[in-house]
PDB file of N, CA and C in Angstrom:
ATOM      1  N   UNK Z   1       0.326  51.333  98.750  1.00 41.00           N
ATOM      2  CA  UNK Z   1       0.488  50.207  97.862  1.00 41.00           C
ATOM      3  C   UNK Z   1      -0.731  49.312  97.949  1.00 41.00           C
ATOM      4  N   UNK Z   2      -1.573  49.275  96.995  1.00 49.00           N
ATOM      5  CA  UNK Z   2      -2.859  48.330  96.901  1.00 49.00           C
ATOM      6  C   UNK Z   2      -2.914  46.642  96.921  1.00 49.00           C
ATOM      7  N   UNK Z   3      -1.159  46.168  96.331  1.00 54.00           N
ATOM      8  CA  UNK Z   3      -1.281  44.984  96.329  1.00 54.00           C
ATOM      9  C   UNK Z   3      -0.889  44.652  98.267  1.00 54.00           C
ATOM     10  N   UNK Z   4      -0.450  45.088  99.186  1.00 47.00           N
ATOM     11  CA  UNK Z   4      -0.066  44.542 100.049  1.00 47.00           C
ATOM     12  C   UNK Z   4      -1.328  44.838 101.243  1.00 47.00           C
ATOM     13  N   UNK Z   5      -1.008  43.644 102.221  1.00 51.00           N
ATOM     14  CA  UNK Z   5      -2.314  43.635 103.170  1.00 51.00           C
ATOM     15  C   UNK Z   5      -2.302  44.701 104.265  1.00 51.00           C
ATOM     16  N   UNK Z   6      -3.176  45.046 104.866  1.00 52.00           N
ATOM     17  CA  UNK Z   6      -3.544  46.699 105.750  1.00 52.00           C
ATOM     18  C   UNK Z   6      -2.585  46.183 107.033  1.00 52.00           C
ATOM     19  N   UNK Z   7      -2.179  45.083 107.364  1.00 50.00           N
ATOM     20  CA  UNK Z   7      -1.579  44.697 108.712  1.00 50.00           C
ATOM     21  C   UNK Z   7       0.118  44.450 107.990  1.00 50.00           C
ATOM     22  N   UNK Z   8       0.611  44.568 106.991  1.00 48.00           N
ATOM     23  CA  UNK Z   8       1.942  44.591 106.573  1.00 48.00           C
ATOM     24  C   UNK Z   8       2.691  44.849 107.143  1.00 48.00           C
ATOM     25  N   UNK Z   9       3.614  44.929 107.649  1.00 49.00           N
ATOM     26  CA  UNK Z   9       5.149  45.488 108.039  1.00 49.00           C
ATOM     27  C   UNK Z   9       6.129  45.407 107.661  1.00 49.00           C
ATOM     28  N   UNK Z  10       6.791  46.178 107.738  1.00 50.00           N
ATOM     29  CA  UNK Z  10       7.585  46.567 106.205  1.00 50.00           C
ATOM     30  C   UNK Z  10       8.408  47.938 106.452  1.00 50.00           C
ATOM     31  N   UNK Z  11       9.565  48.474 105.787  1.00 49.00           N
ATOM     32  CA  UNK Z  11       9.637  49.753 106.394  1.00 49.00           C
ATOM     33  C   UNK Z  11       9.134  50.827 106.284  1.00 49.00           C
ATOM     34  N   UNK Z  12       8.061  50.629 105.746  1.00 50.00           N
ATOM     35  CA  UNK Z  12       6.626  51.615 105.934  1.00 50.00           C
ATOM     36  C   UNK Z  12       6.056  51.396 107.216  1.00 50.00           C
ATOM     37  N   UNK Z  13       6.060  50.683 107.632  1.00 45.00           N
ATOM     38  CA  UNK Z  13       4.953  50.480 108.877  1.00 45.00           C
ATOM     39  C   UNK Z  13       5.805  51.349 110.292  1.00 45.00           C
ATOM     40  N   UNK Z  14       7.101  51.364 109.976  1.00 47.00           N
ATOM     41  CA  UNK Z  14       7.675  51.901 111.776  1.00 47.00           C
ATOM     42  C   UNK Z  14       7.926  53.397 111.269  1.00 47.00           C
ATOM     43  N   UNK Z  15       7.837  53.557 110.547  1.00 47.00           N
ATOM     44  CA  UNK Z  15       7.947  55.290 109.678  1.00 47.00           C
ATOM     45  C   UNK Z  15       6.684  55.910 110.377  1.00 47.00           C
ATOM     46  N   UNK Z  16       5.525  55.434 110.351  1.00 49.00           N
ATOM     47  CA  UNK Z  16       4.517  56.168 111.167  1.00 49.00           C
ATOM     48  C   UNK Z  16       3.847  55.670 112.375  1.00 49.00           C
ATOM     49  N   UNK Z  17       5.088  55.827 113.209  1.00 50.00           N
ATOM     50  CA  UNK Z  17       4.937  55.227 114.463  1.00 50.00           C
ATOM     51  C   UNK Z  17       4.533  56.377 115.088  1.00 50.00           C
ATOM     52  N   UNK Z  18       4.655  56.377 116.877  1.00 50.00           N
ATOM     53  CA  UNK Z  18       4.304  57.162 117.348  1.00 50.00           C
ATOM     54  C   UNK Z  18       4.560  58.900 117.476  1.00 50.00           C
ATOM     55  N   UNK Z  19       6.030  58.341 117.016  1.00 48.00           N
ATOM     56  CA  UNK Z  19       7.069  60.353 116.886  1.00 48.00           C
ATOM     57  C   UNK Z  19       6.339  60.660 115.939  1.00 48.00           C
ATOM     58  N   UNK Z  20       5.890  60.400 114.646  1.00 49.00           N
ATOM     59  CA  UNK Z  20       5.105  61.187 113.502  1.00 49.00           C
ATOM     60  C   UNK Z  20       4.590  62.312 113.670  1.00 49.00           C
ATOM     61  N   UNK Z  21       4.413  63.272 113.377  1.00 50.00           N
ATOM     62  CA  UNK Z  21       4.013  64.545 113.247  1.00 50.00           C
ATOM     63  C   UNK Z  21       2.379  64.304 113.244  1.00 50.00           C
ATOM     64  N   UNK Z  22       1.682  63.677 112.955  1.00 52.00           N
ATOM     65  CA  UNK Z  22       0.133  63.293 112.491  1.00 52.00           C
ATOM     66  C   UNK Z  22      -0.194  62.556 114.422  1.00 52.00           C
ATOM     67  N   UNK Z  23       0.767  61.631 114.726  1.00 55.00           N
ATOM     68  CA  UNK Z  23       0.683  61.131 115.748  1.00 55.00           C
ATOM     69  C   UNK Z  23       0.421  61.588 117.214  1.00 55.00           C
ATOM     70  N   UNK Z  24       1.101  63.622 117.158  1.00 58.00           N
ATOM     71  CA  UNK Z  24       1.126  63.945 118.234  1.00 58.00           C
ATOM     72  C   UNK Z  24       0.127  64.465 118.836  1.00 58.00           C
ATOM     73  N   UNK Z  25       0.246  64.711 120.334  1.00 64.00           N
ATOM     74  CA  UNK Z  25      -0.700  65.310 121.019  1.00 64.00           C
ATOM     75  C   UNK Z  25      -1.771  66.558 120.627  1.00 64.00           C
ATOM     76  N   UNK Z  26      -0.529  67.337 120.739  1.00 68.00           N
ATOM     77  CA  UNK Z  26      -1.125  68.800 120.735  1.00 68.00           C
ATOM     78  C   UNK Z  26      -0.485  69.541 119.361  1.00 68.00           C
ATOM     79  N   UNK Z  27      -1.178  69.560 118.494  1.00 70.00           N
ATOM     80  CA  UNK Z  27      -0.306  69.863 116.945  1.00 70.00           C
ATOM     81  C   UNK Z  27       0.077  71.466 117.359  1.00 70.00           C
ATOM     82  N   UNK Z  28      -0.168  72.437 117.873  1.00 74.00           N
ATOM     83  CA  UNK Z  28       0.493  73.575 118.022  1.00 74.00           C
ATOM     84  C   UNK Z  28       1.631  73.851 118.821  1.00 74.00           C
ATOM     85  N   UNK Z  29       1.997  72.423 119.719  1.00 78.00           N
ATOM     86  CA  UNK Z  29       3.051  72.821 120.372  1.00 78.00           C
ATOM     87  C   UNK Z  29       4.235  72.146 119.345  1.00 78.00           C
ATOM     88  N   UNK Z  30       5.405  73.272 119.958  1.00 83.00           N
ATOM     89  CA  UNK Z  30       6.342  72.295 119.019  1.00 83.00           C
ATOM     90  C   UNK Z  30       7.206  71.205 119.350  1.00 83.00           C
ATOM     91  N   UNK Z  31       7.569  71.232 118.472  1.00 83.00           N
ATOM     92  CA  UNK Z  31       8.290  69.107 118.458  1.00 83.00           C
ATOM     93  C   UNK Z  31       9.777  69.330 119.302  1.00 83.00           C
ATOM     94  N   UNK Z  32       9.737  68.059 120.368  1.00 91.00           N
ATOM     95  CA  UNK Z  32      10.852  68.355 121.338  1.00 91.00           C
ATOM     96  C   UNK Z  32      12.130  68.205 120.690  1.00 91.00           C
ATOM     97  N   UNK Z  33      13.441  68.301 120.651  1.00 92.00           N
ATOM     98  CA  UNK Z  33      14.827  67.841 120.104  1.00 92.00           C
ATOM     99  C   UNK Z  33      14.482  66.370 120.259  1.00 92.00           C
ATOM    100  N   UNK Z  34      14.257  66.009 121.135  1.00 92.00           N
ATOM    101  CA  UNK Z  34      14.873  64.690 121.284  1.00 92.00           C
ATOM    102  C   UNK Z  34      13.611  63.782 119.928  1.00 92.00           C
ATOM    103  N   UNK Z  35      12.377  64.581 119.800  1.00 94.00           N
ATOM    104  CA  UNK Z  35      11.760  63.787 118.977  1.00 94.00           C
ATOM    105  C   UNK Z  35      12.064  64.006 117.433  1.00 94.00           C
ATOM    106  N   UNK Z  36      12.739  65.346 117.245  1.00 94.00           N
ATOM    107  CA  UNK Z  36      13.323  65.926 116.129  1.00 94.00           C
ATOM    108  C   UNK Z  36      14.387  65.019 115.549  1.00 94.00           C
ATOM    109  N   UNK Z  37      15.400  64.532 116.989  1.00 95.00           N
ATOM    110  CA  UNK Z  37      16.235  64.005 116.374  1.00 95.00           C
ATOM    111  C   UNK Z  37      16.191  62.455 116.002  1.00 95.00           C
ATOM    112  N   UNK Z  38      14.647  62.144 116.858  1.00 96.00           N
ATOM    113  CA  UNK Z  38      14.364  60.671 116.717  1.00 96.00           C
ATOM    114  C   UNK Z  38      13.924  60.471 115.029  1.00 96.00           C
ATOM    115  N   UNK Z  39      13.091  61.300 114.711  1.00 96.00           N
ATOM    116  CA  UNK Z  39      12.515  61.276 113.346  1.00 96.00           C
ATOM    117  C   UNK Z  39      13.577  61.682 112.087  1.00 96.00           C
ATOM    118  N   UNK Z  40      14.595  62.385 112.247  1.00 96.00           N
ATOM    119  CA  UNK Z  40      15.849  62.764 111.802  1.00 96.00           C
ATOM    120  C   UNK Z  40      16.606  61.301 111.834  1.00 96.00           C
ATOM    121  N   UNK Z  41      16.742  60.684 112.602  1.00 97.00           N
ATOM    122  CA  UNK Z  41      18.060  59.400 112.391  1.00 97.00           C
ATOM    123  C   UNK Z  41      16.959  58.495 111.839  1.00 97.00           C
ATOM    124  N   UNK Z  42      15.541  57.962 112.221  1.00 97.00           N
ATOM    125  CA  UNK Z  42      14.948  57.045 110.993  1.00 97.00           C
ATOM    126  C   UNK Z  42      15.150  57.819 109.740  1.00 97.00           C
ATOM    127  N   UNK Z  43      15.186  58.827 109.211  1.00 97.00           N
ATOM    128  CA  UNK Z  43      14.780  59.528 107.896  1.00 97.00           C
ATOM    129  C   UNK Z  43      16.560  59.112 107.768  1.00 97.00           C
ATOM    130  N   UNK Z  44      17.417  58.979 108.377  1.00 97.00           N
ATOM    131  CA  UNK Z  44      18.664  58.893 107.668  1.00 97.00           C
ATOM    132  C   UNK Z  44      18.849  57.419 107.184  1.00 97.00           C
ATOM    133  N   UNK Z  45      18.595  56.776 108.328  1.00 97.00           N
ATOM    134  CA  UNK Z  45      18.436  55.044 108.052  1.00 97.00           C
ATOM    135  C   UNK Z  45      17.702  54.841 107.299  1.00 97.00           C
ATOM    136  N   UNK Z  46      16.305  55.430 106.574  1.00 97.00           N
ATOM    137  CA  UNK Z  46      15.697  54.397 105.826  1.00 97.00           C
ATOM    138  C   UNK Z  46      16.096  54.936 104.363  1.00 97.00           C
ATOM    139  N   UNK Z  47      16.926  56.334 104.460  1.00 96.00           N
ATOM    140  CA  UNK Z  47      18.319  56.703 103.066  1.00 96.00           C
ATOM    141  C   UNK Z  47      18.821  55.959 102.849  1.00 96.00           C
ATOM    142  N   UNK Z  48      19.678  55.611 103.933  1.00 95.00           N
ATOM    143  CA  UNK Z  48      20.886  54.674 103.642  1.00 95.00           C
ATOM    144  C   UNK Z  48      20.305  53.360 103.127  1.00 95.00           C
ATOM    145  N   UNK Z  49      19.497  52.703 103.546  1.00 96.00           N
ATOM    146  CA  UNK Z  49      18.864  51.550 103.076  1.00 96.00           C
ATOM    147  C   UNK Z  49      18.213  51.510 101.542  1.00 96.00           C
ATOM    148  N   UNK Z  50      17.609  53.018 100.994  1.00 94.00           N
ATOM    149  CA  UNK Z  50      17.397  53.206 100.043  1.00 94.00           C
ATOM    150  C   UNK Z  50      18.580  53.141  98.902  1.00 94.00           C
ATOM    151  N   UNK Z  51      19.832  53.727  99.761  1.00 89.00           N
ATOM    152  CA  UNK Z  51      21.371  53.945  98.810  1.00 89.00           C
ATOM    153  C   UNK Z  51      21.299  52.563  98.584  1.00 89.00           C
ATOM    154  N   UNK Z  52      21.738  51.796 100.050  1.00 90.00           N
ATOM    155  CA  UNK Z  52      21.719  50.320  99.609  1.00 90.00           C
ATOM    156  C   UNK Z  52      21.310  49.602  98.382  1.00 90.00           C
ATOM    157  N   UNK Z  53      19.962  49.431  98.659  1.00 92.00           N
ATOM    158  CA  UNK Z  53      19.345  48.622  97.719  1.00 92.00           C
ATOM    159  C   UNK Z  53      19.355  49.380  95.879  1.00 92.00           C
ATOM    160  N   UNK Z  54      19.261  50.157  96.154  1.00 86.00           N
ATOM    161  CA  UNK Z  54      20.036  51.098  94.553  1.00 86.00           C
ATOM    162  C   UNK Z  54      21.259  50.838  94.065  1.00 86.00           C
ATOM    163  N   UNK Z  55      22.312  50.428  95.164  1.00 85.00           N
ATOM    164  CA  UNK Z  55      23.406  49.976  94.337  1.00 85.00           C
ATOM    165  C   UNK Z  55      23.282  48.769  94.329  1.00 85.00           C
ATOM    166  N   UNK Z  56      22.768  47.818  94.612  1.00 89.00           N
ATOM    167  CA  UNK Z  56      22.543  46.565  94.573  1.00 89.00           C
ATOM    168  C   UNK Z  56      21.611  46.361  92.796  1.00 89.00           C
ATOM    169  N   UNK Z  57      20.718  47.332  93.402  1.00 91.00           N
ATOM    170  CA  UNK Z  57      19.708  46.879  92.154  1.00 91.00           C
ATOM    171  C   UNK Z  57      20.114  47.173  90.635  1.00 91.00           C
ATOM    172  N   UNK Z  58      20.847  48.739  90.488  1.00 88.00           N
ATOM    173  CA  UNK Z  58      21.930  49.267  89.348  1.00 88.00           C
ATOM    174  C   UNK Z  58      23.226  49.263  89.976  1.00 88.00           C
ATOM    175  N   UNK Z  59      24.159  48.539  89.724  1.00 85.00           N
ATOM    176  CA  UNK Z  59      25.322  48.686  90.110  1.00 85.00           C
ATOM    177  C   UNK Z  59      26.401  49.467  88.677  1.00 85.00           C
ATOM    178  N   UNK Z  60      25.763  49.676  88.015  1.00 90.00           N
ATOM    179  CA  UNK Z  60      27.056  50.332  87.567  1.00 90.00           C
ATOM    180  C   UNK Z  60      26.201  51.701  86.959  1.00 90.00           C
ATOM    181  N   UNK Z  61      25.221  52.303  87.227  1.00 88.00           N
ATOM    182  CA  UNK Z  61      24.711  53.549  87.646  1.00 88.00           C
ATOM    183  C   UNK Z  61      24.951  53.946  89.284  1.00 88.00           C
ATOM    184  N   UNK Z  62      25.024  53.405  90.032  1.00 84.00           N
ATOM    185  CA  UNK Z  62      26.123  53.748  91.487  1.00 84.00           C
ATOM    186  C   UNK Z  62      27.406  53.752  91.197  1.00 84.00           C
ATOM    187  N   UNK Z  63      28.014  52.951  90.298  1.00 88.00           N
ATOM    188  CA  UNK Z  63      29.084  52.953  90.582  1.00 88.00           C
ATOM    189  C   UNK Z  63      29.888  54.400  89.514  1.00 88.00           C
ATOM    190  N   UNK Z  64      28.568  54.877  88.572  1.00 91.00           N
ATOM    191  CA  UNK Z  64      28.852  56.142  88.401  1.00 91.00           C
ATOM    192  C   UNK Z  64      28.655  57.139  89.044  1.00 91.00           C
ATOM    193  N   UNK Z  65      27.791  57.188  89.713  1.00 88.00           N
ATOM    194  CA  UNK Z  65      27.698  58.266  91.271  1.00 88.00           C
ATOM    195  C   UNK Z  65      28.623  58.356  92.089  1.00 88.00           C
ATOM    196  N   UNK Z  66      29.286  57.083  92.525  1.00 88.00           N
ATOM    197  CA  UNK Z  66      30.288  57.478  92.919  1.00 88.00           C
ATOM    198  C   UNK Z  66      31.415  57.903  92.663  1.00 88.00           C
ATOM    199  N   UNK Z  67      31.758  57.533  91.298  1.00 93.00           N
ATOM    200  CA  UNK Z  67      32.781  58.029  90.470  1.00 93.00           C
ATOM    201  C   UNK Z  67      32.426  60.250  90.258  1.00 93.00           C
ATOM    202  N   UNK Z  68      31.216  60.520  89.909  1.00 93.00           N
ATOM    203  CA  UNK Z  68      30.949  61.448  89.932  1.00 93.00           C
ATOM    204  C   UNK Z  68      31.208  62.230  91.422  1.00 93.00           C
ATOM    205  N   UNK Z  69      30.373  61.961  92.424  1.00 90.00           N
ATOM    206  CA  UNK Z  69      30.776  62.213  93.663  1.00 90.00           C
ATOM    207  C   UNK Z  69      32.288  62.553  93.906  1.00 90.00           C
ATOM    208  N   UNK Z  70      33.213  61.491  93.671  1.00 92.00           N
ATOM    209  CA  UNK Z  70      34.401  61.957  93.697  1.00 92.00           C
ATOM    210  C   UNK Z  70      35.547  63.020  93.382  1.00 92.00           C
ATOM    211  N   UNK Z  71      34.600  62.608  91.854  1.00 92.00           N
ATOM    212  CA  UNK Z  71      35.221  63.882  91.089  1.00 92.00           C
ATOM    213  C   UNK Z  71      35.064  65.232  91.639  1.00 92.00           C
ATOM    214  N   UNK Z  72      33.699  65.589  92.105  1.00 91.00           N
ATOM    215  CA  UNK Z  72      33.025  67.013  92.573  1.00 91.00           C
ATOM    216  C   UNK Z  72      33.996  66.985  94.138  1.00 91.00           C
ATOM    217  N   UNK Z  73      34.288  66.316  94.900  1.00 91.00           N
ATOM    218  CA  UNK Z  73      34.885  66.032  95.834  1.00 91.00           C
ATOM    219  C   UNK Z  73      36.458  66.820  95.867  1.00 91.00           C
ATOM    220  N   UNK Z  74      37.253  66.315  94.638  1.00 91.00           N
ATOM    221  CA  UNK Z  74      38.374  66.608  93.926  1.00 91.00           C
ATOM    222  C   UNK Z  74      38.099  67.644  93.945  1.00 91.00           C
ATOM    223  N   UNK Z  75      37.656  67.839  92.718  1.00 88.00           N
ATOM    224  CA  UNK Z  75      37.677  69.846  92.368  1.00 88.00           C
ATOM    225  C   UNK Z  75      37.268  70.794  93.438  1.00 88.00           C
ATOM    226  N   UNK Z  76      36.697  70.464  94.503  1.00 79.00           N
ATOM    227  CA  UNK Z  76      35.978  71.373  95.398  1.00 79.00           C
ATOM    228  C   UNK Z  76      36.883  71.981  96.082  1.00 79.00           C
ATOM    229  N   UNK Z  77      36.717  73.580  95.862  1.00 72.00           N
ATOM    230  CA  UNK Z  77      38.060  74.081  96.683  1.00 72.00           C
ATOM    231  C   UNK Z  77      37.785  74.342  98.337  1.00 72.00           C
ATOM    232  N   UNK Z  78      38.591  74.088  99.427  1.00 64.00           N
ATOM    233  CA  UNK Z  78      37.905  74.704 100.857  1.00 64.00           C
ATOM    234  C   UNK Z  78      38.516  76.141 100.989  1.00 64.00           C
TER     235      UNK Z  78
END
């Protein structure tokens, strides 16, 4: 983003923290669980925050997603 300053923080800035893939040591070894799952629960949190602010921002385009969601929910046979 060009309008904001190089020292920003924001939830861009803890996204490429140290677990990052670009960040690590030795790029041929592979990535431990525990850092898999560290980079896995930010990537879920900064979803959910994305869902958030989407239903906030269109609320009645969410509130057809969820209506849709449901429906597919309904019909789905186990």
């Amino acid at each position: 983003m060009p309008d904001l300053p190089a020292d920003a923080s924001g939830p861009t800035a803890d996204t490429a923290g140290p677990t990052g893939r670009s960040a690590r040591k030795d790029p041929d070894k592979p990535e431990s669980e525990a850092e898999r799952r560290r980079r896995r629960a930010q990537f879920l949190r900064d979803l959910a925050e994305a869902r958030e602010l989407r239903a906030r921002v269109q609320p009645r385009r969410a509130k057809a997603a969820r209506l849709r969601h449901a429906m597919r929910m309904r019909t789905f046979r186990w």
